[in-house]
mmCIF file of C-alpha atoms in Angstrom:
data_model
loop_
_atom_site.group_PDB
_atom_site.id
_atom_site.type_symbol
_atom_site.label_atom_id
_atom_site.label_comp_id
_atom_site.label_asym_id
_atom_site.label_seq_id
_atom_site.Cartn_x
_atom_site.Cartn_y
_atom_site.Cartn_z
ATOM 1 C CA MET U 21 11.260 -8.871 -3.994
ATOM 2 C CA ASN U 22 15.016 -9.182 -4.389
ATOM 3 C CA ARG U 23 16.485 -11.150 -1.519
ATOM 4 C CA GLU U 24 19.952 -9.641 -1.901
ATOM 5 C CA GLU U 25 18.532 -6.157 -1.427
ATOM 6 C CA THR U 26 16.348 -6.969 1.585
ATOM 7 C CA GLU U 27 18.578 -9.357 3.558
ATOM 8 C CA ARG U 28 22.156 -9.151 4.742
ATOM 9 C CA TYR U 29 24.427 -10.839 7.251
ATOM 10 C CA ILE U 30 25.002 -8.819 10.399
ATOM 11 C CA ASN U 31 26.692 -9.330 13.747
ATOM 12 C CA VAL U 32 24.532 -10.412 16.678
ATOM 13 C CA VAL U 33 25.024 -11.157 20.373
ATOM 14 C CA VAL U 34 23.334 -14.351 21.574
ATOM 15 C CA THR U 35 22.606 -14.801 25.269
ATOM 16 C CA THR U 36 21.295 -18.263 26.106
ATOM 17 C CA ASN U 37 19.144 -19.172 29.087
ATOM 18 C CA TYR U 38 20.603 -22.697 29.166
ATOM 19 C CA TRP U 39 22.824 -21.969 32.150
ATOM 20 C CA LYS U 40 19.801 -20.703 34.079
ATOM 21 C CA GLY U 41 18.036 -23.988 33.511
ATOM 22 C CA GLU U 42 15.494 -22.309 31.251
ATOM 23 C CA LYS U 43 14.561 -22.576 27.610
ATOM 24 C CA GLY U 44 15.124 -19.859 25.063
ATOM 25 C CA ALA U 45 17.729 -17.250 24.268
ATOM 26 C CA GLU U 46 18.078 -13.558 23.550
ATOM 27 C CA VAL U 47 19.421 -12.466 20.173
ATOM 28 C CA LYS U 48 20.401 -8.816 19.932
ATOM 29 C CA PHE U 49 21.371 -7.231 16.639
ATOM 30 C CA MET U 50 24.441 -5.049 16.845
ATOM 31 C CA TYR U 51 23.112 -2.338 14.570
ATOM 32 C CA PRO U 52 19.618 -1.562 13.254
ATOM 33 C CA ALA U 53 18.201 -3.068 10.121
ATOM 34 C CA LEU U 54 16.887 -0.603 7.579
ATOM 35 C CA TYR U 55 13.353 -0.863 6.239
ATOM 36 C CA ARG U 56 11.922 1.303 3.485
ATOM 37 C CA THR U 57 8.217 1.725 3.051
ATOM 38 C CA SER U 58 6.000 3.906 0.878
ATOM 39 C CA CYS U 59 2.646 5.448 1.721
ATOM 40 C CA LEU U 60 -0.121 7.149 -0.173
ATOM 41 C CA LEU U 61 -0.246 10.883 0.513
ATOM 42 C CA ASP U 62 -3.455 12.858 0.868
ATOM 43 C CA ILE U 63 -2.533 16.375 -0.253
ATOM 44 C CA ARG U 64 -5.994 17.937 -0.289
ATOM 45 C CA PHE U 65 -4.912 20.343 2.452
ATOM 46 C CA PHE U 66 -1.365 20.864 1.169
ATOM 47 C CA PRO U 67 0.828 22.337 2.624
ATOM 48 C CA TYR U 68 -1.093 21.987 5.915
ATOM 49 C CA ASP U 69 -1.526 18.238 5.615
ATOM 50 C CA GLN U 70 -0.806 15.454 8.068
ATOM 51 C CA GLN U 71 0.105 11.955 6.929
ATOM 52 C CA ALA U 72 0.041 8.542 8.617
ATOM 53 C CA CYS U 73 2.192 5.621 7.479
ATOM 54 C CA LYS U 74 1.826 2.113 8.911
ATOM 55 C CA LEU U 75 4.720 -0.352 9.073
ATOM 56 C CA THR U 76 3.715 -3.967 9.789
ATOM 57 C CA ILE U 77 6.293 -6.335 11.298
ATOM 58 C CA SER U 78 5.552 -10.054 11.446
ATOM 59 C CA SER U 79 6.690 -13.467 10.333
ATOM 60 C CA TRP U 80 5.815 -14.984 6.968
ATOM 61 C CA THR U 81 6.148 -18.593 8.128
ATOM 62 C CA SER U 82 5.455 -18.735 11.886
ATOM 63 C CA SER U 83 2.158 -18.300 13.706
ATOM 64 C CA LYS U 84 1.606 -17.358 17.341
ATOM 65 C CA SER U 85 2.434 -20.871 18.498
ATOM 66 C CA ASP U 86 5.959 -20.482 17.096
ATOM 67 C CA ILE U 87 6.702 -16.763 17.455
ATOM 68 C CA ASN U 88 4.850 -14.440 19.802
ATOM 69 C CA TYR U 89 5.766 -10.792 19.247
ATOM 70 C CA GLU U 90 5.401 -8.324 22.110
ATOM 71 C CA PRO U 91 6.297 -4.616 21.861
ATOM 72 C CA GLU U 92 8.556 -3.490 24.649
ATOM 73 C CA TYR U 93 7.001 -0.025 24.727
ATOM 74 C CA GLU U 94 3.835 1.523 23.332
ATOM 75 C CA SER U 95 5.812 4.186 21.491
ATOM 76 C CA VAL U 96 8.834 3.699 19.247
ATOM 77 C CA ASN U 97 12.223 4.696 20.628
ATOM 78 C CA MET U 98 13.115 8.062 19.088
ATOM 79 C CA ASP U 99 16.538 8.510 20.704
ATOM 80 C CA ASN U 100 18.351 8.103 17.376
ATOM 81 C CA PHE U 101 15.869 10.179 15.444
ATOM 82 C CA LEU U 102 17.308 12.703 12.989
ATOM 83 C CA PRO U 103 15.151 15.856 12.619
ATOM 84 C CA ASN U 104 13.709 16.393 9.178
ATOM 85 C CA GLU U 105 13.446 19.732 7.393
ATOM 86 C CA GLU U 106 10.118 19.054 5.733
ATOM 87 C CA TRP U 107 8.207 16.984 8.298
ATOM 88 C CA VAL U 108 7.503 17.055 12.040
ATOM 89 C CA VAL U 109 6.917 13.746 13.797
ATOM 90 C CA VAL U 110 3.595 13.894 15.647
ATOM 91 C CA SER U 111 3.627 10.336 16.988
ATOM 92 C CA PHE U 112 5.182 6.942 16.343
ATOM 93 C CA ASN U 113 3.258 4.288 18.250
ATOM 94 C CA ILE U 114 3.386 0.517 17.997
ATOM 95 C CA LYS U 115 0.747 -2.034 18.979
ATOM 96 C CA ARG U 116 0.317 -5.786 18.941
ATOM 97 C CA VAL U 117 -2.452 -7.272 16.785
ATOM 98 C CA GLU U 118 -3.586 -10.885 16.529
ATOM 99 C CA GLU U 119 -5.140 -11.819 13.201
ATOM 100 C CA LYS U 120 -6.521 -15.116 11.933
ATOM 101 C CA PHE U 121 -6.081 -16.304 8.366
ATOM 102 C CA VAL U 122 -7.938 -18.961 6.405
ATOM 103 C CA CYS U 123 -4.806 -21.048 5.965
ATOM 104 C CA CYS U 124 -4.072 -21.714 9.622
ATOM 105 C CA PRO U 125 -6.040 -22.439 12.813
ATOM 106 C CA GLU U 126 -3.573 -20.513 14.990
ATOM 107 C CA PRO U 127 -3.649 -16.691 14.962
ATOM 108 C CA TRP U 128 -0.691 -14.687 13.666
ATOM 109 C CA VAL U 129 0.862 -11.878 15.663
ATOM 110 C CA LEU U 130 1.445 -8.571 13.904
ATOM 111 C CA LEU U 131 3.259 -5.527 15.187
ATOM 112 C CA GLU U 132 1.860 -2.366 13.620
ATOM 113 C CA ALA U 133 3.941 0.787 13.960
ATOM 114 C CA VAL U 134 2.052 3.904 12.839
ATOM 115 C CA LEU U 135 4.146 6.969 12.030
ATOM 116 C CA VAL U 136 2.196 10.244 11.977
ATOM 117 C CA VAL U 137 3.975 13.261 10.504
ATOM 118 C CA ARG U 138 2.888 16.831 9.823
ATOM 119 C CA ARG U 139 4.257 18.935 7.006
ATOM 120 C CA LYS U 140 6.037 22.211 7.745
ATOM 121 C CA PRO U 141 4.273 24.933 5.708
ATOM 122 C CA LEU U 142 7.261 27.283 5.999
ATOM 123 C CA TYR U 143 9.381 24.731 4.152
ATOM 124 C CA TYR U 144 7.812 25.998 0.936
ATOM 125 C CA THR U 145 8.446 29.389 -0.602
ATOM 126 C CA ASN U 146 5.925 31.488 -2.494
ATOM 127 C CA CYS U 147 6.456 32.592 -6.055
ATOM 128 C CA GLY U 148 4.443 34.258 -8.813
ATOM 129 C CA GLY U 149 3.107 37.079 -6.643
ATOM 130 C CA GLY U 150 2.266 34.733 -3.799
ATOM 131 C CA GLU U 151 -0.358 32.839 -5.806
ATOM 132 C CA ARG U 152 1.523 29.575 -6.195
ATOM 133 C CA GLY U 153 3.632 27.473 -3.907
ATOM 134 C CA GLN U 154 6.834 25.963 -5.188
ATOM 135 C CA LEU U 155 8.436 22.930 -3.633
ATOM 136 C CA ARG U 156 12.065 23.003 -2.730
ATOM 137 C CA GLN U 157 14.207 20.646 -4.709
ATOM 138 C CA ALA U 158 14.422 17.464 -2.672
ATOM 139 C CA ASP U 159 14.628 13.875 -3.826
ATOM 140 C CA ARG U 160 13.609 12.171 -0.610
ATOM 141 C CA LYS U 161 13.153 13.197 2.966
ATOM 142 C CA LYS U 162 13.605 10.368 5.393
ATOM 143 C CA VAL U 163 12.269 10.007 8.909
ATOM 144 C CA PRO U 164 14.365 7.410 10.757
ATOM 145 C CA ALA U 165 13.520 5.888 14.095
ATOM 146 C CA ALA U 166 14.571 2.905 16.194
ATOM 147 C CA ILE U 167 12.217 0.072 17.099
ATOM 148 C CA SER U 168 12.756 -2.411 19.926
ATOM 149 C CA VAL U 169 10.761 -5.572 19.304
ATOM 150 C CA PRO U 170 10.850 -8.566 21.676
ATOM 151 C CA ARG U 171 10.156 -11.971 20.258
ATOM 152 C CA GLY U 172 8.746 -15.112 21.845
ATOM 153 C CA GLU U 173 8.861 -18.902 21.424
ATOM 154 C CA PRO U 174 11.119 -20.769 21.822
ATOM 155 C CA GLY U 175 12.799 -17.965 23.683
ATOM 156 C CA PRO U 176 12.643 -14.176 23.709
ATOM 157 C CA LEU U 177 14.394 -12.439 20.867
ATOM 158 C CA MET U 178 15.310 -8.781 21.011
ATOM 159 C CA LEU U 179 15.206 -7.144 17.624
ATOM 160 C CA SER U 180 16.534 -3.630 17.232
ATOM 161 C CA ALA U 181 15.338 -2.148 13.985
ATOM 162 C CA SER U 182 15.192 1.241 12.394
ATOM 163 C CA ALA U 183 12.103 1.978 10.343
ATOM 164 C CA ILE U 184 12.738 4.546 7.713
ATOM 165 C CA SER U 185 9.660 6.070 6.186
ATOM 166 C CA ALA U 186 10.482 8.088 3.160
ATOM 167 C CA PHE U 187 8.036 10.701 2.096
ATOM 168 C CA SER U 188 8.671 12.411 -1.178
ATOM 169 C CA LEU U 189 6.601 14.774 -3.202
ATOM 170 C CA THR U 190 7.724 16.461 -6.371
ATOM 171 C CA GLY U 191 6.072 19.464 -7.850
ATOM 172 C CA ASP U 192 6.568 22.833 -9.482
ATOM 173 C CA SER U 193 5.074 26.283 -9.627
ATOM 174 C CA THR U 194 2.031 25.034 -11.577
ATOM 175 C CA ILE U 195 0.609 22.854 -8.817
ATOM 176 C CA VAL U 196 -2.238 25.280 -8.066
ATOM 177 C CA GLU U 197 -3.041 25.674 -11.772
ATOM 178 C CA ARG U 198 -3.100 21.908 -12.267
ATOM 179 C CA ARG U 199 -5.428 21.541 -9.315
ATOM 180 C CA LYS U 200 -7.703 24.164 -10.856
ATOM 181 C CA TYR U 201 -7.783 22.297 -14.182
ATOM 182 C CA ALA U 202 -8.542 19.050 -12.359
ATOM 183 C CA LEU U 203 -11.514 20.636 -10.588
ATOM 184 C CA GLU U 204 -12.803 22.078 -13.883
ATOM 185 C CA TRP U 205 -12.603 18.686 -15.598
ATOM 186 C CA GLU U 206 -14.323 17.076 -12.613
ATOM 187 C CA TYR U 207 -17.195 19.574 -12.861
ATOM 188 C CA LEU U 208 -17.458 19.073 -16.641
ATOM 189 C CA ALA U 209 -17.539 15.303 -16.188
ATOM 190 C CA SER U 210 -20.361 15.567 -13.643
ATOM 191 C CA VAL U 211 -22.391 17.805 -15.989
ATOM 192 C CA LEU U 212 -21.877 15.448 -18.935
ATOM 193 C CA ASP U 213 -22.860 12.530 -16.740
ATOM 194 C CA ARG U 214 -26.178 14.196 -15.863
ATOM 195 C CA VAL U 215 -26.884 15.164 -19.479
ATOM 196 C CA LEU U 216 -26.168 11.673 -20.786
ATOM 197 C CA LEU U 217 -28.344 10.180 -18.040
ATOM 198 C CA ILE U 218 -31.267 12.412 -19.055
ATOM 199 C CA VAL U 219 -30.778 11.595 -22.769
ATOM 200 C CA PHE U 220 -30.630 7.873 -22.004
ATOM 201 C CA SER U 221 -33.809 8.083 -19.905
ATOM 202 C CA LEU U 222 -35.633 9.921 -22.712
ATOM 203 C CA VAL U 223 -34.522 7.353 -25.299
ATOM 204 C CA VAL U 224 -35.669 4.474 -23.100
ATOM 205 C CA PHE U 225 -39.029 6.164 -22.440
ATOM 206 C CA THR U 226 -39.558 6.885 -26.156
ATOM 207 C CA VAL U 227 -38.662 3.372 -27.312
ATOM 208 C CA THR U 228 -40.877 1.841 -24.627
ATOM 209 C CA SER U 229 -43.826 4.055 -25.608
ATOM 210 C CA ILE U 230 -43.417 3.189 -29.309
ATOM 211 C CA MET U 231 -43.283 -0.536 -28.531
ATOM 212 C CA ILE U 232 -46.477 -0.271 -26.451
ATOM 213 C CA LEU U 233 -48.319 1.664 -29.197
ATOM 214 C CA VAL U 234 -47.186 -0.747 -31.916
ATOM 215 C CA GLY U 235 -48.245 -3.692 -29.808
ATOM 216 C CA GLU U 236 -51.709 -2.196 -29.200
ATOM 217 C CA ALA U 237 -52.113 -1.416 -32.930
ATOM 218 C CA MET U 238 -51.188 -4.953 -33.905
ATOM 219 C CA HIS U 239 -53.572 -6.334 -31.302
ATOM 220 C CA LEU U 240 -56.465 -4.186 -32.600
ATOM 221 C CA SER U 241 -55.763 -5.164 -36.225
ATOM 222 C CA TYR U 242 -55.744 -8.813 -35.243
ATOM 223 C CA GLU U 243 -59.108 -8.469 -33.506
ATOM 224 C CA LEU U 244 -60.660 -6.649 -36.523
ATOM 225 C CA ALA U 245 -59.364 -9.330 -38.880
ATOM 226 C CA ALA U 246 -60.824 -12.039 -36.659
ATOM 227 C CA LYS U 247 -64.272 -10.359 -36.630
ATOM 228 C CA GLU U 248 -64.361 -10.108 -40.443
ATOM 229 C CA PHE U 249 -63.883 -13.848 -40.768
#
């Protein structure tokens, strides 16, 4: 991971609790940080599919005793959300998870934000007599949102972040044909697997039978030779 590409200096507002006679401070970022994540897509029901992408926010170096994350709301703030042409946001919820690791006795706090999006079938146009679906030319479609994440010890820390989940899928007019070929190869592979299994079983049975017969013949010849002497 390149540090220059993932970290940058930004302006923050620090409000200390010192004058209240309390420990801690509040650090508020002036503009959201940008996070990019990638997710595996299940396109078995394309273009009527629904995808879920999970973004995990936590500390690499501090356990619960040092930093205790608490989500301010159960759902991510969508006020600054920009509508997307290809996807509809179904839900964007965030929850707090405590997980223990082998390295440390203290649990670690994770914030898991799960973005669920549904594809718009009308985004795609039909071609080739309506038999194939062709994707519109699009490099990446981004779904931005704002996350408010409080932070604990030694004092609360307000983190305003924007999680950008980019979903991209490239294709052409042959997507249905390719899927057909894939299913044909899958069927052929299953048939070959059964045939080879039967052939292997027959070979094992034949070799075993021959070894048993040869062993019995050798045993009988040994007994006959012993009786002659």
